[in-house]
C-alpha positions as a Markdown table, in Angstrom:
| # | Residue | x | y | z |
|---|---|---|---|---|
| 1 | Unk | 0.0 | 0.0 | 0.0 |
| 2 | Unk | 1.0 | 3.3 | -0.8 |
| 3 | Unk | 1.8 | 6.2 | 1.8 |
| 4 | Unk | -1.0 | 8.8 | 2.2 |
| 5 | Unk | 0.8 | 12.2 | 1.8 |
| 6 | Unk | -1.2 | 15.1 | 3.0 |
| 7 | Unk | -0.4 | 18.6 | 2.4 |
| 8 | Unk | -2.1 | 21.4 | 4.3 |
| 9 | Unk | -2.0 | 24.9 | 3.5 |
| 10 | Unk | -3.2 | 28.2 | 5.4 |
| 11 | Unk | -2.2 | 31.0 | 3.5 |
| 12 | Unk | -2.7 | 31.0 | -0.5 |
| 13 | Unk | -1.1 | 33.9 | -2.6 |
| 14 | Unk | -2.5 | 34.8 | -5.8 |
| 15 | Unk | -0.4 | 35.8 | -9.1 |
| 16 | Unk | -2.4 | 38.1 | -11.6 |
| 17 | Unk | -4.5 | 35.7 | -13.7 |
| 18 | Unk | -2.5 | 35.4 | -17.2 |
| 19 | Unk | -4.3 | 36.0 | -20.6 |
| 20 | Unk | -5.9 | 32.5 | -22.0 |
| 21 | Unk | -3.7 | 32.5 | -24.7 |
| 22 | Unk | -0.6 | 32.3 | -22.3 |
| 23 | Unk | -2.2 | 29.6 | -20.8 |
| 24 | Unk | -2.9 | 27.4 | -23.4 |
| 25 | Unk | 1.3 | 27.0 | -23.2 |
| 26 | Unk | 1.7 | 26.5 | -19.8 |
| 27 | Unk | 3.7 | 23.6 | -19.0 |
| 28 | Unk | 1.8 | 22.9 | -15.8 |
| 29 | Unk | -1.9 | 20.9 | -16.8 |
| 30 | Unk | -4.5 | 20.7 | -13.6 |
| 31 | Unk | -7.6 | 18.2 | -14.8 |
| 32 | Unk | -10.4 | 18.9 | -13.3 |
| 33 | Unk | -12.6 | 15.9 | -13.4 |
| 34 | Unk | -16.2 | 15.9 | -12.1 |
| 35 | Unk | -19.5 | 14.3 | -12.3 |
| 36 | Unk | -22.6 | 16.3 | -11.9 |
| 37 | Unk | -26.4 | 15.0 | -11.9 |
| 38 | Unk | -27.9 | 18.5 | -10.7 |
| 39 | Unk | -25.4 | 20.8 | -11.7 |
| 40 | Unk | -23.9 | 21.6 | -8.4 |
| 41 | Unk | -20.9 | 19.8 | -8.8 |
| 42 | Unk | -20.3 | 21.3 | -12.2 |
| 43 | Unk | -20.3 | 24.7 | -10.1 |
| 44 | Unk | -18.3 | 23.8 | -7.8 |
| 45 | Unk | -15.5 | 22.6 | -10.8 |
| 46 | Unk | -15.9 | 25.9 | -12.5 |
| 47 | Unk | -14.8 | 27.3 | -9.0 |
| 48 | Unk | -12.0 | 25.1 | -8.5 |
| 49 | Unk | -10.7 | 25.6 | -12.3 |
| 50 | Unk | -10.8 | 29.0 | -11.8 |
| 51 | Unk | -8.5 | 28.9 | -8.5 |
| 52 | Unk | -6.2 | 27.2 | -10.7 |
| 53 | Unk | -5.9 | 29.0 | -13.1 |
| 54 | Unk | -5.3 | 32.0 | -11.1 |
| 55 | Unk | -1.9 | 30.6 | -9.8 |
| 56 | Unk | -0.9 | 30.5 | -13.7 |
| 57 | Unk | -1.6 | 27.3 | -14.3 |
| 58 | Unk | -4.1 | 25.7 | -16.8 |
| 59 | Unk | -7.6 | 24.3 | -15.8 |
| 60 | Unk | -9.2 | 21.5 | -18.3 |
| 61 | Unk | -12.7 | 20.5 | -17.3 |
| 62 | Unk | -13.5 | 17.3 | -18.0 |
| 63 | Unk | -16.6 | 15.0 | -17.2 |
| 64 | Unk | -16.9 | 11.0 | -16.7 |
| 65 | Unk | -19.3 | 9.5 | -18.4 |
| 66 | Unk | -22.9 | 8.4 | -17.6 |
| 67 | Unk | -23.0 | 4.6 | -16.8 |
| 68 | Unk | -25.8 | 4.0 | -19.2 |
| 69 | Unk | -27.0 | 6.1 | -22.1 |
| 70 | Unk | -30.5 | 7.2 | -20.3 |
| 71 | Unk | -28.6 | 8.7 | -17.4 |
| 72 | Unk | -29.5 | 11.9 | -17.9 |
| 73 | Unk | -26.8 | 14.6 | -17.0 |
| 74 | Unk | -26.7 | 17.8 | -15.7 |
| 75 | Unk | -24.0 | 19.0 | -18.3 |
| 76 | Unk | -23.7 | 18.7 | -22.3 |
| 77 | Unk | -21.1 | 21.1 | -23.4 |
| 78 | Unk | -18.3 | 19.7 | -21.4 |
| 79 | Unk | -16.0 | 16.1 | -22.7 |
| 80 | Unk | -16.0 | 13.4 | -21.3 |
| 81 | Unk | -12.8 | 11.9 | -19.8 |
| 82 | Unk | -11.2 | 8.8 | -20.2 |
| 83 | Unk | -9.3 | 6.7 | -17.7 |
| 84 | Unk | -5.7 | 6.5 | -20.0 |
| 85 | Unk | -5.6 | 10.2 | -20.3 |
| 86 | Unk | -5.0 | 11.1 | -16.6 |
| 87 | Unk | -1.3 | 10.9 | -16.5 |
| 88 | Unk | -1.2 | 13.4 | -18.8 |
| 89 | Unk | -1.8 | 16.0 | -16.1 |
| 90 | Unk | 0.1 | 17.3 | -13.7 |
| 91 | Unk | -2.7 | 17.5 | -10.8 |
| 92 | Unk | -6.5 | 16.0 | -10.8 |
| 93 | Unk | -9.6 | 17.6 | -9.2 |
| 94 | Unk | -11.7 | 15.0 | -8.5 |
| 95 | Unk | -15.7 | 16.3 | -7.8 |
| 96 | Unk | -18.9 | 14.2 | -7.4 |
| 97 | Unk | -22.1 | 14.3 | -5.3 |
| 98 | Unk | -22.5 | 12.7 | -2.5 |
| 99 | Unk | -23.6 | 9.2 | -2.4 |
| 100 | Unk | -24.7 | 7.4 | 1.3 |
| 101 | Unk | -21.3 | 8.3 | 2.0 |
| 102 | Unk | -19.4 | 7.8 | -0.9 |
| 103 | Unk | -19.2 | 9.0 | -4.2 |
| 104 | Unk | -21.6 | 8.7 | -7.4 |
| 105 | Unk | -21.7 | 5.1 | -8.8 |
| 106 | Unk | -20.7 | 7.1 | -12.1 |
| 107 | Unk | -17.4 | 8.1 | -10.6 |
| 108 | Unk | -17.2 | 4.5 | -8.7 |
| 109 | Unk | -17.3 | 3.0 | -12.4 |
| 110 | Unk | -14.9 | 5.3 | -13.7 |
| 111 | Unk | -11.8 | 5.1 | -11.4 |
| 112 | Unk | -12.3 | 0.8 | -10.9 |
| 113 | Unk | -11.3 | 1.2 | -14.5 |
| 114 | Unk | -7.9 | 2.4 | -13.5 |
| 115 | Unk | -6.4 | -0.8 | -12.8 |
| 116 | Unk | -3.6 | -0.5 | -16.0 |
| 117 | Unk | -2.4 | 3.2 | -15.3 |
| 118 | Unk | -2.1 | 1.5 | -11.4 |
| 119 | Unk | -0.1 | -1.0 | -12.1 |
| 120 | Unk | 2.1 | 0.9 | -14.5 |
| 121 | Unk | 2.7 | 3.3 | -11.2 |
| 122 | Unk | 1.6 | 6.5 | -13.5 |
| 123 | Unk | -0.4 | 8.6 | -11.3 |
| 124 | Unk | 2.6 | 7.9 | -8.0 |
| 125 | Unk | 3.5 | 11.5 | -7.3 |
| 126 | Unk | 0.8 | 13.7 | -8.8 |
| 127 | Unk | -1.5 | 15.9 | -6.6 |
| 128 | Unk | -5.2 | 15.2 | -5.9 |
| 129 | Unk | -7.9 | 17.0 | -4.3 |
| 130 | Unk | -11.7 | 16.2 | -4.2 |
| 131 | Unk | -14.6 | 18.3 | -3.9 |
| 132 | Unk | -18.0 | 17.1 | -3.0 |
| 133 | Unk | -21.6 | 18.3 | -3.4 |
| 134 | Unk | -24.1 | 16.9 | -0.7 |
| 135 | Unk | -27.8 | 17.0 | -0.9 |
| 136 | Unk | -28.1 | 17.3 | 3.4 |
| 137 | Unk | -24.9 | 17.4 | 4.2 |
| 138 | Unk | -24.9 | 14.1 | 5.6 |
| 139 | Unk | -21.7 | 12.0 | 4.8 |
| 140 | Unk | -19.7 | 14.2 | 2.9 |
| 141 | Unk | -16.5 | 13.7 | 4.8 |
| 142 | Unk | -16.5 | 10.4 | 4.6 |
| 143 | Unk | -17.5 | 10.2 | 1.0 |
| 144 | Unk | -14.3 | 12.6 | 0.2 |
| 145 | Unk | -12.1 | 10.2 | 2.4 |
| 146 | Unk | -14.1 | 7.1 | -0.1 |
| 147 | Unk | -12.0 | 9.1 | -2.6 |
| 148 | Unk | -9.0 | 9.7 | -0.9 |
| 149 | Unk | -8.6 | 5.8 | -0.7 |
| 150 | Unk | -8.5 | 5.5 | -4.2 |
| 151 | Unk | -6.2 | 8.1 | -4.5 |
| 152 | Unk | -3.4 | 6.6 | -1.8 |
| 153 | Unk | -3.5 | 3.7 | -3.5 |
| 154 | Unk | -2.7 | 5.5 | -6.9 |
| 155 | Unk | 0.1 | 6.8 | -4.8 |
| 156 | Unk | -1.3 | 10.4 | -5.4 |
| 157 | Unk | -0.1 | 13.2 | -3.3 |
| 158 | Unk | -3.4 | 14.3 | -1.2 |
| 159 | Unk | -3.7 | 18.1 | -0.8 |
| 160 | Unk | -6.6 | 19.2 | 1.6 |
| 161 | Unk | -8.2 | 22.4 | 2.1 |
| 162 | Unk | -7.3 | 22.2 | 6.3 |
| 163 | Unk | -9.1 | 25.7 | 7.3 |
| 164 | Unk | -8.3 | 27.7 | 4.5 |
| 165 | Unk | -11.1 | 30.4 | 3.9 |
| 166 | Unk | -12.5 | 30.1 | 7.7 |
| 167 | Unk | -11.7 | 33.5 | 8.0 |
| 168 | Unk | -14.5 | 35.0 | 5.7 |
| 169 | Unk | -16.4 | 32.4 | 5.7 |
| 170 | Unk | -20.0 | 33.8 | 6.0 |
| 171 | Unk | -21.0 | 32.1 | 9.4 |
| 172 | Unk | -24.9 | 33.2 | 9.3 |
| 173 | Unk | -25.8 | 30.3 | 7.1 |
| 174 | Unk | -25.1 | 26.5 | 7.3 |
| 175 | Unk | -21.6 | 26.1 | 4.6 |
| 176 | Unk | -19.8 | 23.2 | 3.3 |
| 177 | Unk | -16.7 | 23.6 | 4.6 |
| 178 | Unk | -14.6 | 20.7 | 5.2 |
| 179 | Unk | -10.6 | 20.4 | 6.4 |
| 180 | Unk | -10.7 | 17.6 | 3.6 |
| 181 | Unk | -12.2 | 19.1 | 0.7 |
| 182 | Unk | -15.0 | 22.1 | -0.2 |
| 183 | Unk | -18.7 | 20.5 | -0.9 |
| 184 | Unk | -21.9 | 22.0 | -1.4 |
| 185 | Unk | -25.2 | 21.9 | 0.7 |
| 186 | Unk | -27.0 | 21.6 | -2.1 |
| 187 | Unk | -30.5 | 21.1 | -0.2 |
| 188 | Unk | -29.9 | 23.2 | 2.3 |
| 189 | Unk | -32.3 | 26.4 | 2.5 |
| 190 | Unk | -31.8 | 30.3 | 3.4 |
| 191 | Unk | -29.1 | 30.8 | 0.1 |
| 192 | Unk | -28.6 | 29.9 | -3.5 |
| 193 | Unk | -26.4 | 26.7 | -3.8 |
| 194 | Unk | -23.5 | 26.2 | -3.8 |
| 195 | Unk | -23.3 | 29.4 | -1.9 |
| 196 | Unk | -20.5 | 32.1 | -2.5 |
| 197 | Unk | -18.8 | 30.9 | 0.3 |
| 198 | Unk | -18.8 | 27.8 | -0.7 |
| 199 | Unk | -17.2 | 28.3 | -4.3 |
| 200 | Unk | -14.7 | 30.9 | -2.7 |
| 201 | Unk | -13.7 | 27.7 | -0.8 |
| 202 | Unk | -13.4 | 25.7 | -3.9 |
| 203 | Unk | -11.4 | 28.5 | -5.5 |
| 204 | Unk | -9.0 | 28.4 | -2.3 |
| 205 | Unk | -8.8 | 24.5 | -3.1 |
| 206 | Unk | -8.3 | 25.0 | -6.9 |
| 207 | Unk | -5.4 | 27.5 | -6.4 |
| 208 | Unk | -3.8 | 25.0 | -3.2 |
| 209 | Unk | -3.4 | 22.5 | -5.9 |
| 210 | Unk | -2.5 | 24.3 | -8.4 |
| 211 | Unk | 0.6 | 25.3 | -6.5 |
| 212 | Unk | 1.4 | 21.6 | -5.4 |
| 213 | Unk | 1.1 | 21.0 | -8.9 |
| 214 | Unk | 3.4 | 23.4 | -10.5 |
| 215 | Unk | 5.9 | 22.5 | -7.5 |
| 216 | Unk | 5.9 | 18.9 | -8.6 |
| 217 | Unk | 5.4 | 18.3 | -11.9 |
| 218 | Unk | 9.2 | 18.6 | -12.8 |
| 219 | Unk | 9.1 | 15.7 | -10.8 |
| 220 | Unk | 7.0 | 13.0 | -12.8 |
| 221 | Unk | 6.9 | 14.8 | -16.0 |
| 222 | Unk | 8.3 | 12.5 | -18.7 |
| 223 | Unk | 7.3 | 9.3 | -16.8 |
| 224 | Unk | 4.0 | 9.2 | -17.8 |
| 225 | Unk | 3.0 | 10.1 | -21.3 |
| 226 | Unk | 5.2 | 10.9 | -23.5 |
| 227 | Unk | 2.3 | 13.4 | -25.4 |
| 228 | Unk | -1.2 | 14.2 | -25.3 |
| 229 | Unk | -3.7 | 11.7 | -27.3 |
| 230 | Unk | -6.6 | 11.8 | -28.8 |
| 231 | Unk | -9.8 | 11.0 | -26.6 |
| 232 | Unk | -12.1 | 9.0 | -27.6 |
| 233 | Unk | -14.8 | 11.6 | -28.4 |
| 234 | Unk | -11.9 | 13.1 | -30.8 |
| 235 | Unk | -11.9 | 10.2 | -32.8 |
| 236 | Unk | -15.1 | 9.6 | -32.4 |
| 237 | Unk | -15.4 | 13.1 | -34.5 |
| 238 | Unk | -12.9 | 11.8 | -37.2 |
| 239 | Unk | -14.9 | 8.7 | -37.6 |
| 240 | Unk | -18.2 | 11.0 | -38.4 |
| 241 | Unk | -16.7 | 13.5 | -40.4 |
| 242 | Unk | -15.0 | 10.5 | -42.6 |
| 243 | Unk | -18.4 | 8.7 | -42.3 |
| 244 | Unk | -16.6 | 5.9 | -41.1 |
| 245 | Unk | -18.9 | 3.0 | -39.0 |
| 246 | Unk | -17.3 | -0.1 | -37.6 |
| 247 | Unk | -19.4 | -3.4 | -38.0 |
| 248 | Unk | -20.3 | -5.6 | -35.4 |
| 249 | Unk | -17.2 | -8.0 | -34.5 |
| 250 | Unk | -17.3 | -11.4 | -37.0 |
| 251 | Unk | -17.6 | -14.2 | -35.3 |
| 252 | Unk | -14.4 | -16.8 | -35.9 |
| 253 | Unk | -15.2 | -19.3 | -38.5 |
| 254 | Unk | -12.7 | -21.8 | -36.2 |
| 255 | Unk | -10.9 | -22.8 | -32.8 |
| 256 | Unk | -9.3 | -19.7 | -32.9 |
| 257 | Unk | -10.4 | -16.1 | -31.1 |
| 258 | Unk | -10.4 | -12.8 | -32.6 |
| 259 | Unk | -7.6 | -11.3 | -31.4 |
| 260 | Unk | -5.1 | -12.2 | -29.2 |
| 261 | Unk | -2.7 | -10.0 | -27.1 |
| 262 | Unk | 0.9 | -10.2 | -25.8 |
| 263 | Unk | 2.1 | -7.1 | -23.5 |
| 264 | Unk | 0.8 | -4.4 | -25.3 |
| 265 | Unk | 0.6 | -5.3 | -28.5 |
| 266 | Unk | -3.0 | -6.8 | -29.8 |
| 267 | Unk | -2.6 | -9.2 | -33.3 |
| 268 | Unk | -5.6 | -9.5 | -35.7 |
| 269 | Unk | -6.5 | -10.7 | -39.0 |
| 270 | Unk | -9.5 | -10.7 | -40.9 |
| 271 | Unk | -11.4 | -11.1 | -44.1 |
| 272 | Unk | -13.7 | -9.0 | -45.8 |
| 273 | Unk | -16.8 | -10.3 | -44.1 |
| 274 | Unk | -20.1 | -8.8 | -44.5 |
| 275 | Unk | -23.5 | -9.0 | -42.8 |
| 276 | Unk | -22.1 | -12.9 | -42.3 |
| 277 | Unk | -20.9 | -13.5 | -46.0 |
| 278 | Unk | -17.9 | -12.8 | -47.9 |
| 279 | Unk | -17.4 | -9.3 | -49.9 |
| 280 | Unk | -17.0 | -9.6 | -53.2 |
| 281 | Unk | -15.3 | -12.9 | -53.5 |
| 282 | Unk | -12.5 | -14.4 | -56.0 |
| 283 | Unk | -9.3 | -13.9 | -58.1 |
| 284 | Unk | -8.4 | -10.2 | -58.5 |
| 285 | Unk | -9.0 | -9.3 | -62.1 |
| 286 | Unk | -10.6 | -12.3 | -63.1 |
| 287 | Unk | -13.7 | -13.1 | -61.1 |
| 288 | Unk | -14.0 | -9.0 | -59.8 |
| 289 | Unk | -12.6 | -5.5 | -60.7 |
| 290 | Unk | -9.8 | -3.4 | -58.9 |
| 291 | Unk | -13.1 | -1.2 | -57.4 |
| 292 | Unk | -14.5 | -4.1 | -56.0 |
| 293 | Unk | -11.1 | -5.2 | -54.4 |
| 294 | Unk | -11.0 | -2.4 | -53.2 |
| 295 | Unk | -14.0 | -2.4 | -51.7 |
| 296 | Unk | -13.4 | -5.8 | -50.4 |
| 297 | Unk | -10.1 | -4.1 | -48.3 |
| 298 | Unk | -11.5 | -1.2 | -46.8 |
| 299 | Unk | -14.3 | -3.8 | -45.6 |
| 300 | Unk | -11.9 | -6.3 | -44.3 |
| 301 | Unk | -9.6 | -3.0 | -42.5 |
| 302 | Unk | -13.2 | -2.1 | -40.7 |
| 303 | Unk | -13.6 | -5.7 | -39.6 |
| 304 | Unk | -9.8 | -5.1 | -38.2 |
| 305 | Unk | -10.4 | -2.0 | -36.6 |
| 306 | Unk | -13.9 | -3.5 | -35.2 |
| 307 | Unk | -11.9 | -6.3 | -33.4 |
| 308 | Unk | -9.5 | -3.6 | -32.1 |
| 309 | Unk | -12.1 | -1.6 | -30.6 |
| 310 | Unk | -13.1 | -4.6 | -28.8 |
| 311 | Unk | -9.2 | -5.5 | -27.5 |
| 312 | Unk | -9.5 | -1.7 | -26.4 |
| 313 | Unk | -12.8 | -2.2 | -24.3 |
| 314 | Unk | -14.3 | 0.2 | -26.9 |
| 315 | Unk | -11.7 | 3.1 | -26.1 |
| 316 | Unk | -9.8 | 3.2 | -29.6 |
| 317 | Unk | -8.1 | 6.4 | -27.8 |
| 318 | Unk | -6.1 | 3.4 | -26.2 |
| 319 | Unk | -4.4 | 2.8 | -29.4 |
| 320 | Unk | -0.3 | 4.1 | -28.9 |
| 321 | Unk | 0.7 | 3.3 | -32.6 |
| 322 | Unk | -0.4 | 0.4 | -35.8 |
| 323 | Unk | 3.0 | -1.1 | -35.7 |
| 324 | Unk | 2.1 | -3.1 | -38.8 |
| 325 | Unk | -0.6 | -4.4 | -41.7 |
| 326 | Unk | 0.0 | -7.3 | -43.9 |
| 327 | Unk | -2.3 | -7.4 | -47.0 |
| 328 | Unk | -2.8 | -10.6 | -48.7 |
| 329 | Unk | -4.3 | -10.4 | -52.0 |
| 330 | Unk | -6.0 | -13.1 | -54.1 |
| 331 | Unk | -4.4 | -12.2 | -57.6 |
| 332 | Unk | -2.9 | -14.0 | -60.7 |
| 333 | Unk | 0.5 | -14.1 | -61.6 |
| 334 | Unk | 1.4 | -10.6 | -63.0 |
| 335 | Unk | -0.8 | -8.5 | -61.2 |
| 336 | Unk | 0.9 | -5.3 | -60.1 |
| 337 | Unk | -1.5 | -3.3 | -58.3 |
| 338 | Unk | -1.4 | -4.8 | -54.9 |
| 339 | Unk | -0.1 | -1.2 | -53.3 |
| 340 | Unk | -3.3 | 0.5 | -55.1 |
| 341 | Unk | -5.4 | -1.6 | -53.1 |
| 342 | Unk | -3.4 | -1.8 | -49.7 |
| 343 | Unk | -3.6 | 1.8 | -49.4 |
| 344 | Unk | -7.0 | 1.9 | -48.5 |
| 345 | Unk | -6.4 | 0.1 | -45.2 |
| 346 | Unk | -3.8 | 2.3 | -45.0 |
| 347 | Unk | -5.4 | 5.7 | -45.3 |
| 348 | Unk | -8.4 | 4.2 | -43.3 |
| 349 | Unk | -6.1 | 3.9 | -40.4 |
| 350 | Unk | -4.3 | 7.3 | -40.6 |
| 351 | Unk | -8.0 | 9.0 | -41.1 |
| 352 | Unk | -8.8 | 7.8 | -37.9 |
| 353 | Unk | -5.6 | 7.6 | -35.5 |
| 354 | Unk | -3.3 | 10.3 | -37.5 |
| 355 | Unk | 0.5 | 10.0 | -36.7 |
| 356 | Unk | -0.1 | 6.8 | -35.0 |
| 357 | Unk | -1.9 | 5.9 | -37.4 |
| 358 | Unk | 1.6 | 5.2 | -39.9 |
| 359 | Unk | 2.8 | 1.6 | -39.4 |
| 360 | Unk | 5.3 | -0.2 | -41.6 |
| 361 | Unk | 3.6 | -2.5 | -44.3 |
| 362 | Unk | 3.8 | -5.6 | -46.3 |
| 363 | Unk | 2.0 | -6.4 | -49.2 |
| 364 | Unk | 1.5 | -9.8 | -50.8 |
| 365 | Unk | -0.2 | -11.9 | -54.1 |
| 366 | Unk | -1.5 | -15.3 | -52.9 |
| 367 | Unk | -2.7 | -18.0 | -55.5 |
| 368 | Unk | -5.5 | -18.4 | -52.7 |
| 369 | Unk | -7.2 | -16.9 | -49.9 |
| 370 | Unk | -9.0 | -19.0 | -47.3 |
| 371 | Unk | -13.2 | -19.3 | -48.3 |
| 372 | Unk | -12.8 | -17.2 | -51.4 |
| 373 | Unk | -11.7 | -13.9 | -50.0 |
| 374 | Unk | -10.6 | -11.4 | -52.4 |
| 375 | Unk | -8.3 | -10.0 | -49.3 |
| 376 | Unk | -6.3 | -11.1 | -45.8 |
| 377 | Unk | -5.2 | -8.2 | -43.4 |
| 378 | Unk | -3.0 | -9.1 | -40.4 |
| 379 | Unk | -2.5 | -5.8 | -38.3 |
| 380 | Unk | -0.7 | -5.4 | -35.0 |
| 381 | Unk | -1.0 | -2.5 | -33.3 |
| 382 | Unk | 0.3 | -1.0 | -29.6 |
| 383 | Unk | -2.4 | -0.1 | -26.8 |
| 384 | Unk | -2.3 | 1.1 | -23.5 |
């Protein structure tokens, strides 16, 4: 088990807030990660982003995502997060309501999905805080110290609010305040929730991390990700714009599975299967015509990238790099073309992953394919 590090501060001095466009290029990232069924919480994030981004730092607000696609949420405009992109930050805020004590089963879902980035020790080192929004009241500290369990065993560095803001705190009604972490009375009467107190003790908390952050990130920068990635909703985007939709997975045709994987590297091959039959079958240039081969590959690359998805729990943001296609090609002796053809797996995979999209190739004529298919891809690819 990792040691629980706690940082407390009492006195927080702000620096003039820079311009936006300065911070866009600040080295030091603070995530702000929340989820919000009411819109409290979301308020109380916008708080804490702003503390941070008062010290000079910058704030990225982020949402996890509903369990099931009727939750209904009390935010639209802001992305959701995934689990493989928190190492990229140099500090998390972590902000839910308050659920018998614990935090929202939204929030549960998303961090029990952090087993890989645990065991790879990513997140050892960077600050946490968490902030809370509680309908009575009841619970809240022990639903932020739910979170802080998470966190110790992450290996994060805890940073708490200890009795920052007490000072001008309005005291003639009931607040939030916590030494562990700001929340929100959000059912309690005689103000507007969450009260200004209340977010002036989120933007304390904001700012205390923010300062932890920028102090440490020297120190675990580099170890983590080597460079942002695309989230899933970003290729998500690419996939619309190119109108590109992945099939369900095939099913094998034998004793053998539809991927395997080895470390981090996930092998697959497919044919051109369609809607349970073969796409445009035969020889190359005999039995069908260079646009039906084609066809035939760009199928048999979305059956690849289907499987993939799959491998990846459906978070293609997971994919690090294609280290590799293989195109087999049912063709006649002669045929020169096979390039022409492969390159439509090829730009399929660039469309949607970019840089990591490029992967060495190998392109080859076969006498035969396996029942009748015009075309065999074998593709390896890195994950997280």
């Amino acid at each position: 088990m990792k040691q629980l590090f706690l940082i407390c501060f009492t006195c927080i001095c702000f620096h003039t807030p820079k311009a936006q466009s300065d911070m866009s290029n600040n080295p030091t990232r603070v995530l702000v990660l929340f989820h919000s069924e009411s819109g409290g919480t979301y308020k109380m994030a916008k708080a804490i982003a702003a503390g941070i981004e008062k010290q000079g730092a910058t704030a990225v607000l982020k949402q996890v995502p509903p369990i099931s696609k009727t939750e209904k949420t009390a935010v639209t405009a802001v992305p959701y997060a995934t689990i493989s992109e928190l190492p990229q930050y140099d500090g998390i805020a972590f902000g839910s309501a308050v659920h018998f004590g614990n935090m929202t089963a939204a929030m549960r879902q998303f961090l029990d999905g952090s087993v890989d980035i645990w065991t790879q020790h990513l997140l050892e080192g960077v600050p946490a805080t968490v902030f809370m929004s509680a309908g009575s009241g009841a619970g809240r500290e022990a639903a932020i110290l739910s979170f802080w369990s998470t966190l110790a065993v992450h290996g994060m560095v805890i940073v708490p609010t200890g009795i920052m803001g007490a000072a001008t705190l309005n005291k003639n009604i009931a607040q939030g305040n916590t030494v562990f972490g700001a929340t929100s009375l959000a059912g309690m009467p005689g103000a507007e929730r969450p009260s200004e107190s209340e977010l002036q003790q989120a933007t304390l908390q904001g700012a205390a991390l923010a300062k932890v952050a920028m102090a440490l990130s020297s120190s675990h920068k580099g170890k983590n990700m080597e460079a942002p990635k695309a989230t899933t909703d970003e290729i998500e985007v690419r996939m619309n714009k190119a109108g590109i939709l992945l099939p369900e997975v095939p099913a094998p045709a034998g004793n053998y599975k539809p991927y395997t994987k080895t470390g981090n590297l996930v092998y697959i091959n497919q044919v051109a299967l369609k809607d349970g039959k073969i796409l445009h079958p035969g020889i190359i240039e005999k039995d069908i015509d260079i646009a039906a081969a084609r066809a035939a590959t760009r199928q048999t690359m979305l059956n690849v990238l289907a499987v993939l998805k799959t491998a990846c729990n459906g978070d293609l943001s997971r994919v690090k790099q294609c280290v590799q296609l293989t195109g087999f090609f049912n063709t006649q002796p002669g045929f020169k073309d096979h390039a022409l053809l492969m390159n439509e797996a090829s730009d399929l995979t660039v469309t949607i992953f970019g840089d990591k999209g490029k992967h060495a190739r190998a392109t080859v004529g076969a006498s035969s394919i396996p029942v009748n298919a015009a075309v065999e891809i074998q593709a390896i690819f890195e994950v997280e």
